Short mmCIF file of C-alpha atoms in Angstrom, two decimals:
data_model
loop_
_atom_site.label_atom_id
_atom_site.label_comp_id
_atom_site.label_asym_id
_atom_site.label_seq_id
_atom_site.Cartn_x
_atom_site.Cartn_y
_atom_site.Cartn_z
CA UNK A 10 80.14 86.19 90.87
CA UNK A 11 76.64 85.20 89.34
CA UNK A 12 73.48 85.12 89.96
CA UNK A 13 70.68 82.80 91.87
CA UNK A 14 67.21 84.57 90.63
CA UNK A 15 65.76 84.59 94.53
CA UNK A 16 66.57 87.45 96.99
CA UNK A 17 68.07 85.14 99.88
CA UNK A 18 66.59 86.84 103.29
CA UNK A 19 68.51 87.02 106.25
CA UNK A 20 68.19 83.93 108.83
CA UNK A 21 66.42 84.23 111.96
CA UNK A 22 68.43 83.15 115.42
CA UNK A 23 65.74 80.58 115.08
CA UNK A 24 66.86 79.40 112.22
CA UNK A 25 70.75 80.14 112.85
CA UNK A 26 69.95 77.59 116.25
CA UNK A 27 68.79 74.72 113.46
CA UNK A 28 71.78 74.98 111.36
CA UNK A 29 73.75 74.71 114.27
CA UNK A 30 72.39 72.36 115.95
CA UNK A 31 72.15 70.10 112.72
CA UNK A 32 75.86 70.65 112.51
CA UNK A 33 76.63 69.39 116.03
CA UNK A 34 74.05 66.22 114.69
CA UNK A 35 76.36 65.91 111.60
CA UNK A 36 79.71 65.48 113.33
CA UNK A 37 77.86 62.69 115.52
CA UNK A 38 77.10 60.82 112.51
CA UNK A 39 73.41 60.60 113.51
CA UNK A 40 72.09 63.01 111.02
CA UNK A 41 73.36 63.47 106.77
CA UNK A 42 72.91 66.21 104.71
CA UNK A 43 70.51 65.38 101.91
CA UNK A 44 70.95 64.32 98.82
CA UNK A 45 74.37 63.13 99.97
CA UNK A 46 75.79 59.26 100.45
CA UNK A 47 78.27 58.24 102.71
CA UNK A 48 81.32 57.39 101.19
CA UNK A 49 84.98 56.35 102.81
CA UNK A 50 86.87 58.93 102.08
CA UNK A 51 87.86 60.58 105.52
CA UNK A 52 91.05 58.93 106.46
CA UNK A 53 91.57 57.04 109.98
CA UNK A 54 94.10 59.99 111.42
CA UNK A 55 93.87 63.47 109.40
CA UNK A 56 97.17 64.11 108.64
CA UNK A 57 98.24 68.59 109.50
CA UNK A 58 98.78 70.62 108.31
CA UNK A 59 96.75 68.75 105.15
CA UNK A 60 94.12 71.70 103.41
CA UNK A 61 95.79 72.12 100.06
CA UNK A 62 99.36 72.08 101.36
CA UNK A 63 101.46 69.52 104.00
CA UNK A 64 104.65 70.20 105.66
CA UNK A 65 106.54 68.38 102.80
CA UNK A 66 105.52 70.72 100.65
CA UNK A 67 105.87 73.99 102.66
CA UNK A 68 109.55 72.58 103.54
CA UNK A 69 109.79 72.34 100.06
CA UNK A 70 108.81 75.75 98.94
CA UNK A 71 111.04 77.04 102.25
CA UNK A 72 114.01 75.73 101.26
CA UNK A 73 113.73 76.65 97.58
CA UNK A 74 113.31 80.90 98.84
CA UNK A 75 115.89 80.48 101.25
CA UNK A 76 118.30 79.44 99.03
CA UNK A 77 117.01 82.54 96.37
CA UNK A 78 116.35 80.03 93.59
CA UNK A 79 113.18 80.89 90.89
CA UNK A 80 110.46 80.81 90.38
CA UNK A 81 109.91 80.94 94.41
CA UNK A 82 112.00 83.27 95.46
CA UNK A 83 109.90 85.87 92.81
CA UNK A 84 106.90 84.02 94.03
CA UNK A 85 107.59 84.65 97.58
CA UNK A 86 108.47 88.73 97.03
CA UNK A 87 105.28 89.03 95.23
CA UNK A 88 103.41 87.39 98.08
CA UNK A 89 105.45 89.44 100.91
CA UNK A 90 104.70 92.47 98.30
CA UNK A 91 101.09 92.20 98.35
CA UNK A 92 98.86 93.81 100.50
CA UNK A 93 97.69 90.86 102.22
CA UNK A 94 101.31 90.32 103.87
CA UNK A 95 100.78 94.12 105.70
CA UNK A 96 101.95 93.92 109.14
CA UNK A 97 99.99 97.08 109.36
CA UNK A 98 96.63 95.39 108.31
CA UNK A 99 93.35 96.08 110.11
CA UNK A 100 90.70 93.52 109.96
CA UNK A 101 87.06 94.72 109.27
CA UNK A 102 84.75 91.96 110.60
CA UNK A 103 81.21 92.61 110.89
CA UNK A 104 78.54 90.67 113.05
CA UNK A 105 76.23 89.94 109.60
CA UNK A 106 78.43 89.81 105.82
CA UNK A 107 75.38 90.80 103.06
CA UNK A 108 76.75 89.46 99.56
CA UNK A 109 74.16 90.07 96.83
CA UNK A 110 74.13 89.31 93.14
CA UNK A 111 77.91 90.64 92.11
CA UNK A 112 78.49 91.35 95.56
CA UNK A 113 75.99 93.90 94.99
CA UNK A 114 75.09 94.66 97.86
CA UNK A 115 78.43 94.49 99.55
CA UNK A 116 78.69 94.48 102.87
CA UNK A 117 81.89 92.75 103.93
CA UNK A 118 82.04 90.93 100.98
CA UNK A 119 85.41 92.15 100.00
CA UNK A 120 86.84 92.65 103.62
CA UNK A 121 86.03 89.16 104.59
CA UNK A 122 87.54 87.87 101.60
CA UNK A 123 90.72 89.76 101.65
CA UNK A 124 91.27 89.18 105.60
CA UNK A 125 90.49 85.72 104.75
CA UNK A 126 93.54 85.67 102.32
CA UNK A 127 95.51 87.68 104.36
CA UNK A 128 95.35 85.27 107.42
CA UNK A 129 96.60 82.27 105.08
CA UNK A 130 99.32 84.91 103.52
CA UNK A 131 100.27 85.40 107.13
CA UNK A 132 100.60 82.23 107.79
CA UNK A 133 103.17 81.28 104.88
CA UNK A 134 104.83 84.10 105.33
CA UNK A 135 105.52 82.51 109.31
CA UNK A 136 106.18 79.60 107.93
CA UNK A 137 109.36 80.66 105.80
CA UNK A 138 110.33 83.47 107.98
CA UNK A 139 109.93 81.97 111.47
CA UNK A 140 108.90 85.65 112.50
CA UNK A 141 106.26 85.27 114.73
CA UNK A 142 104.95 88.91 114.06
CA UNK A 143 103.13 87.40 111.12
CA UNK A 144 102.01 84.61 112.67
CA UNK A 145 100.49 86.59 115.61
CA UNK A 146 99.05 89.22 112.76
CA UNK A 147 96.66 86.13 111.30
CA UNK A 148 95.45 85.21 114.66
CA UNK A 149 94.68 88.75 114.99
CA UNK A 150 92.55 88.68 111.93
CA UNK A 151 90.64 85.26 113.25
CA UNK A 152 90.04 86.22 116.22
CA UNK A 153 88.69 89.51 115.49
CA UNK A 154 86.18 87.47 112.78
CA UNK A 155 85.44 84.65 115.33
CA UNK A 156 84.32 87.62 118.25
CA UNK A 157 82.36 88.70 115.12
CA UNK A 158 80.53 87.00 112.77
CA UNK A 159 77.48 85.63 113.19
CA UNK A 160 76.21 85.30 109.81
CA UNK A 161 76.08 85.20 106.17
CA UNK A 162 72.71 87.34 104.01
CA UNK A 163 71.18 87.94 100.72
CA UNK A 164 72.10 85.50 97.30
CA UNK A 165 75.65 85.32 97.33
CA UNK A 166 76.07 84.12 101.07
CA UNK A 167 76.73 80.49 99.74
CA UNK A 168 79.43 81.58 97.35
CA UNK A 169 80.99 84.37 100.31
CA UNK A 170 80.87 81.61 102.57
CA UNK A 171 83.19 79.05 100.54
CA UNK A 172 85.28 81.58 99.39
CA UNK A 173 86.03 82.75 102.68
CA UNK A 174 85.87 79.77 104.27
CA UNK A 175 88.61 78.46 102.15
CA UNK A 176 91.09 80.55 102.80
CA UNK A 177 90.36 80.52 106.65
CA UNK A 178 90.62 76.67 106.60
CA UNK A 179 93.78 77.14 105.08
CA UNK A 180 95.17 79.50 107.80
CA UNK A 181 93.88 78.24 110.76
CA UNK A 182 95.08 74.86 109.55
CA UNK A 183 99.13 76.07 109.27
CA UNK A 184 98.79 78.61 112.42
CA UNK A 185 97.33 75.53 114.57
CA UNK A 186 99.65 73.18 113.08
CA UNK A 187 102.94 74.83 112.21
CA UNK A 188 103.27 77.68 114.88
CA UNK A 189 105.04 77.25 118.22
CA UNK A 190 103.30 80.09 119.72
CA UNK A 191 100.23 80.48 121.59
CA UNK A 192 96.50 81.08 119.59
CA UNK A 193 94.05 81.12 122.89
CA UNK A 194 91.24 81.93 120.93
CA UNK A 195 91.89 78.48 118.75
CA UNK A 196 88.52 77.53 119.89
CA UNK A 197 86.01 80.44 119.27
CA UNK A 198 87.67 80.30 115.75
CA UNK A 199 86.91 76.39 115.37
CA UNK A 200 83.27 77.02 116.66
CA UNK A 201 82.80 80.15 113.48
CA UNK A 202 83.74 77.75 111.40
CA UNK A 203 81.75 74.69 112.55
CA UNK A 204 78.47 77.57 113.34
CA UNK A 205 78.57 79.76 110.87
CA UNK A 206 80.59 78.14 107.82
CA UNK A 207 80.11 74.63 107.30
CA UNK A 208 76.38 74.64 107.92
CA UNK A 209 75.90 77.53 104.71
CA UNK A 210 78.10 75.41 102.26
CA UNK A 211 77.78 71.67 102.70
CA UNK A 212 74.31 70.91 101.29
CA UNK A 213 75.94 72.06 98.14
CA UNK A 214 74.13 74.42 95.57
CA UNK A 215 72.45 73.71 92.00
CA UNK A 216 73.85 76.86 91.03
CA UNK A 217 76.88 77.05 88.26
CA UNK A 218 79.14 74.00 89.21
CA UNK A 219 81.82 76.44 90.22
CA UNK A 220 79.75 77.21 93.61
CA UNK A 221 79.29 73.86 94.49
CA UNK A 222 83.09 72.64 93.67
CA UNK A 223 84.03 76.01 95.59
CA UNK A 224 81.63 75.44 98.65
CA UNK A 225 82.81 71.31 98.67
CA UNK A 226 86.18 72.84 98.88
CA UNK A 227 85.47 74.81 101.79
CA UNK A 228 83.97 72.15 103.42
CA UNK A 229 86.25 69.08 102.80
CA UNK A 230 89.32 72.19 104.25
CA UNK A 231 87.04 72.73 107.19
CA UNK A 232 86.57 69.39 107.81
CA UNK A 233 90.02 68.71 107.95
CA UNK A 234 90.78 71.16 110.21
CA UNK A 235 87.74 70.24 112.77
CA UNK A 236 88.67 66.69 112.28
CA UNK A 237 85.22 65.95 111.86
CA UNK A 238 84.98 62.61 109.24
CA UNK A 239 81.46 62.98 108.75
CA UNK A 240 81.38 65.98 107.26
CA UNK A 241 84.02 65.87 105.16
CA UNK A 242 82.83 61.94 103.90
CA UNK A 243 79.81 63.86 102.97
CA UNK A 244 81.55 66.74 101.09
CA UNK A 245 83.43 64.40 99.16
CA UNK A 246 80.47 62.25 97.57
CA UNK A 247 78.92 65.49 96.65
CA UNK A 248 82.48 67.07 94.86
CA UNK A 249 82.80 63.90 92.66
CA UNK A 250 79.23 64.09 91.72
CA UNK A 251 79.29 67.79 90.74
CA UNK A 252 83.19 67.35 89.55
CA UNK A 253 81.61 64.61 87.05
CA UNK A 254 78.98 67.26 86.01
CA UNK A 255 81.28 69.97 85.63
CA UNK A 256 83.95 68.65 83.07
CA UNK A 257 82.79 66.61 79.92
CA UNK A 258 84.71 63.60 78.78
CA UNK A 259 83.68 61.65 75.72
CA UNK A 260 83.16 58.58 78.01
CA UNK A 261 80.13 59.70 79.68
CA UNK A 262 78.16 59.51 76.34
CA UNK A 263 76.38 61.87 74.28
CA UNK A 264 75.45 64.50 76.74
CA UNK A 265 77.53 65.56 80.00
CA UNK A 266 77.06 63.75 83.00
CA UNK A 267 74.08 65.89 85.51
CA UNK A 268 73.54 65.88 89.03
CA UNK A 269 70.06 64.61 90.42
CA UNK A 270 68.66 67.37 91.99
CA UNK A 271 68.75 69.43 89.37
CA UNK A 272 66.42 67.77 87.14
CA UNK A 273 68.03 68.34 83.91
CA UNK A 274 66.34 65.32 82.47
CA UNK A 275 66.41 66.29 78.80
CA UNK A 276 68.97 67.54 76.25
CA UNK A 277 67.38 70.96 75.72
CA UNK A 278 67.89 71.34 79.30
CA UNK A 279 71.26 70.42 79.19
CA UNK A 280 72.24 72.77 76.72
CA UNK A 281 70.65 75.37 78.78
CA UNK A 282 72.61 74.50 81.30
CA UNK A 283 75.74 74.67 79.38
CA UNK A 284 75.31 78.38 78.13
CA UNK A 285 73.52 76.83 75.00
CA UNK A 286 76.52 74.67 73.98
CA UNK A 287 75.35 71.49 72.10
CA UNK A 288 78.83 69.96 70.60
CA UNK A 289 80.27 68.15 74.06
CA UNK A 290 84.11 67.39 73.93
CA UNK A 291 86.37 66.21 76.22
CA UNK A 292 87.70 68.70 78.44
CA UNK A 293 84.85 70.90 77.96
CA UNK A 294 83.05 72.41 81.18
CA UNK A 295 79.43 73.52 82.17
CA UNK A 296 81.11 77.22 81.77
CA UNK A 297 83.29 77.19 79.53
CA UNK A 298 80.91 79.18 77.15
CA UNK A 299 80.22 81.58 79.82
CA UNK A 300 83.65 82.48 80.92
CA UNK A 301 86.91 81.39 81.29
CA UNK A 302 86.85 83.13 84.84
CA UNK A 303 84.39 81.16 86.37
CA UNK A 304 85.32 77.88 84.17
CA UNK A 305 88.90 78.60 86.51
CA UNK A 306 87.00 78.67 89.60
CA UNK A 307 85.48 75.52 89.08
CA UNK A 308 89.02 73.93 87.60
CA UNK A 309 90.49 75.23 90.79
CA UNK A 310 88.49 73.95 93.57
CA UNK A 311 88.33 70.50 92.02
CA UNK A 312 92.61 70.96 92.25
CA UNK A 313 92.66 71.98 95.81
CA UNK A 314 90.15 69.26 96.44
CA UNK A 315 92.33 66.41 94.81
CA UNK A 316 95.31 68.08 96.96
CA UNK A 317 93.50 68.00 99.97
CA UNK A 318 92.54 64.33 99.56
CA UNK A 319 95.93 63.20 98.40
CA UNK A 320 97.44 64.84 101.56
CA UNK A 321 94.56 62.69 103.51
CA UNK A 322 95.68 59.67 101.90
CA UNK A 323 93.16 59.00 98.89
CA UNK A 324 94.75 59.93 95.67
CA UNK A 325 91.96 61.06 93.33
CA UNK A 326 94.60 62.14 90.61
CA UNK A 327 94.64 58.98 89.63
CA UNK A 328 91.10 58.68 89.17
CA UNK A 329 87.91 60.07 87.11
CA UNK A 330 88.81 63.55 88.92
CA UNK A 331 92.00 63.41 87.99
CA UNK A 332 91.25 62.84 84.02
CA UNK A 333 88.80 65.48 84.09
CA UNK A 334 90.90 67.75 85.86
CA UNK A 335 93.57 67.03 83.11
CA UNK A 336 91.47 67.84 80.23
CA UNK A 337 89.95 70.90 81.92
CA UNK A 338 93.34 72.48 82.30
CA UNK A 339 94.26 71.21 78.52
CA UNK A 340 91.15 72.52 77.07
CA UNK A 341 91.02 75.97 78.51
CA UNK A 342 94.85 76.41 78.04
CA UNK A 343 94.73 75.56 74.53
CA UNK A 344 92.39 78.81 73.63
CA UNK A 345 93.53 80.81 76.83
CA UNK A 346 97.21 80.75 74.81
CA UNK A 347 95.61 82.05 71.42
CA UNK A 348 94.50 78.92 69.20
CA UNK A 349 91.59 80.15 67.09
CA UNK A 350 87.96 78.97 68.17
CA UNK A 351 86.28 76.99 66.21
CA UNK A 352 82.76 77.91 64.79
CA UNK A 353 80.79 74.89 66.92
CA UNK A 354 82.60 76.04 70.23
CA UNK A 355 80.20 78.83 72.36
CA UNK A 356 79.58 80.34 68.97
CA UNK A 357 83.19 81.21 67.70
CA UNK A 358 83.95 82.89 70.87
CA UNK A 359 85.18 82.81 73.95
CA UNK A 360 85.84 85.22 77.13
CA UNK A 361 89.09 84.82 78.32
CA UNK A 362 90.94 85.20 81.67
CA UNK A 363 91.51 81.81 83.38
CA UNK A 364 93.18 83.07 86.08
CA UNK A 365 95.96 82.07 88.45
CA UNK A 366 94.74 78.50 88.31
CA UNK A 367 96.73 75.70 87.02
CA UNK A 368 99.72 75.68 88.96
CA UNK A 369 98.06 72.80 91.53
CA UNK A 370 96.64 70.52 88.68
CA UNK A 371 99.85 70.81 86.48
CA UNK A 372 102.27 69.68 89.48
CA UNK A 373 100.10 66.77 90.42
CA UNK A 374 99.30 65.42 87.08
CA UNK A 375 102.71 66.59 85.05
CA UNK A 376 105.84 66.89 87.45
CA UNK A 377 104.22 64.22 90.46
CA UNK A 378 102.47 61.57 87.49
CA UNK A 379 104.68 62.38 84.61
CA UNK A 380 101.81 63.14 82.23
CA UNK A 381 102.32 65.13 79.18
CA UNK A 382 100.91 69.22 79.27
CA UNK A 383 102.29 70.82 76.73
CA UNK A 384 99.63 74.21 76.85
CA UNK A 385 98.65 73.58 80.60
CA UNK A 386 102.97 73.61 81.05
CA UNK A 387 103.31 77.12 78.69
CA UNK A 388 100.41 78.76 80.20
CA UNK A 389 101.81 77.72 83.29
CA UNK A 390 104.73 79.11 83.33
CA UNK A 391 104.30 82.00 81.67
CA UNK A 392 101.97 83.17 84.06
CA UNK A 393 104.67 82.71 86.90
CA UNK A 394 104.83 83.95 89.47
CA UNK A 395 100.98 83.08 89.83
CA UNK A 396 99.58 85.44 92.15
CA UNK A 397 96.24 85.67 93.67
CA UNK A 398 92.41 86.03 92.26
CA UNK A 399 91.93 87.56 95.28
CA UNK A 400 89.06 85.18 96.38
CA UNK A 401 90.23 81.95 97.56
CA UNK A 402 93.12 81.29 95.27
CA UNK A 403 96.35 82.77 96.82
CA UNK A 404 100.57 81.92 96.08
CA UNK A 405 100.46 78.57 94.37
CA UNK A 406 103.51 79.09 92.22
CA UNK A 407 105.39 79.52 95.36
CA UNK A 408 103.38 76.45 97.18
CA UNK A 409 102.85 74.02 94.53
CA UNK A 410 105.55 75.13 91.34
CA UNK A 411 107.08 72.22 90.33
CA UNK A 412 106.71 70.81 94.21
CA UNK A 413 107.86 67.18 94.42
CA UNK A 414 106.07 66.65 98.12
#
């Protein structure tokens, strides 16, 4: 969770009014954020339950733990053994979330996170049980956020927001979609995330590239579930111009590809940029000589991103997203499973830890496009059952593990 170097102060209800109001301009198509184009991307119909998973695959995944065959059925018991699948839960929602540097201050930070992921654990867990109990457990959790929340403080509220905001996409997306009950409070929830969400993370950040790819993802999954083409049109333009930023391919030339408005005109800033890494090779990202933790952020959101889209009907796996994503995962496995680091590469060293990650990128690219993966496939599966970062990345062995749909 890093740093922006300004304290970010708390909005006024002045303030709060603008960014709602500019929201309800947004989905009318008479206003656009800056710094963003228009670009066709938002399909005709939205196709649900489409953030990061469809019914094909869910049926998919079902059918696979019914039947007790691996790696879901140890996929599923980890899920269903995981906190965030308590029937017993008690959300915490507060009326303002503070999120400093680190989440330091943290006030709500973690709670909104981890009812977040519980609301979309919830919801799979409905989804292969059929017990409603769980489904009526995350609609307890949304509602008691939506009567909530009014708000997002300090640095990290960008970051809080799309992590958050992620994961609630995700769940109200299956609960609307998928559950045969009742959810009468369907609406306040669509209004928090329309409000207080989308507003805080679609003008993007110039931040590390893993908040922007994390906040696009949160508001391409929001947009799909408030069907509003607009905004997710303009979340798109802005993930392929920061996904192009984030992951180096020896195509773009001698120095990565940057994104406008942040000015990094010359190679020294570059460099900077890229925690003082001057040798560029493909599959290298803006972070990979910070961390491998926050280089698996980044690789992440651009997965669930390409997921989302695909389920929408544009396939970017096939694309300049998709290469990238392909050599991101390559890279990062390679030295994640042990191979020695060369001298040029962050200084002979790196910090580990990639995280549950690669389980969306390696079914899409390897079992769905038949390309070769040989360290994205071992560090793949040895890490199975992947669980979750406990962020905004949450099941995906038991989702996406070697998921045909």
């Amino acid at each position: 969770m890093q740093e922006i170097p300004a304290r970010r102060r708390r909005k006024s209800p002045r303030s709060a009014l603008a960014l709602a109001a500019a929201a309800a301009l947004l989905a009318t198509g008479l206003l656009s954020w800056p710094g963003t184009q228009r670009a066709a991307a938002a399909p005709v119909t939205f196709v649900h339950p489409g953030v990061t998973v469809s019914r094909a695959q869910l049926d998919f995944a079902r059918g696979k733990v019914l039947a007790g065959a691996e790696p879901w059925k140890s996929a599923y018991d980890q899920m269903m053994a995981s906190q965030y699948a308590s029937l017993g839960r008690t959300p915490k929602p507060r009326a303002v979330v503070e999120c400093g540097p680190y989440s330091n201050p943290n006030y709500g930070c973690t709670d909104e996170r981890e009812d977040a992921i519980a609301a979309y654990t919830d919801a799979l867990a409905w989804y292969i049980t059929r017990d409603d109990r769980y489904a009526k457990k995350a609609i307890e959790l949304m509602d008691a956020w939506s009567a909530t929340l009014t708000d997002h403080t300090n640095s990290n509220a960008p970051l809080q927001t799309a992590w958050a905001g992620a994961s609630w996409a995700k769940a109200a997306e299956l609960i609307t979609h998928t559950y045969t009950g009742t959810w009468a409070n369907a609406g306040r929830f669509a209004t928090l995330l329309r409000t207080v969400y989308l507003p805080e993370v679609i003008n993007g950040s110039n931040s590390n590239g893993n908040w922007e790819l994390t906040m696009m993802e949160a508001a391409i999954g929001i947009s799909v579930f408030l069907e509003d083409k607009v905004s997710y049109d303009s979340a798109m333009a802005r993930f392929r111009t920061r996904a192009a930023a984030y992951v180096y391919l020896s195509s773009d030339g001698d120095l990565p590809k940057t994104v406008p408005s942040q000015n990094l005109n010359t190679r020294d800033k570059i460099v900077s940029y890229w925690q003082g890494q001057s040798t560029f090779v493909t599959g290298l990202t803006q972070e990979t000589c910070r961390d491998f933790t926050h280089t698996g952020y980044g690789i992440s959101a651009i997965s669930h991103v390409a997921e989302t889209s695909r389920i929408q009907g544009q396939d970017l796996y096939g694309t300049d997203v998709g290469e990238r994503l392909r050599q991101a995962l390559g890279f990062q496995s390679k030295y994640e499973l042990g191979a020695a680091v060369p001298s040029w590469l962050c200084g002979g060293s790196l910090k580990l830890g990639l995280g549950p990650v690669t389980e969306v990128g390696y079914n899409a690219l390897h079992n769905r496009l038949g390309i070769a993966m040989t360290n994205t496939q071992t560090l793949t599966e040895r890490n199975r059952p992947a669980g979750t970062n406990n962020l905004f990345v949450a099941w995906e062995t038991l989702t996406d593990g070697d998921n045909p749909n």
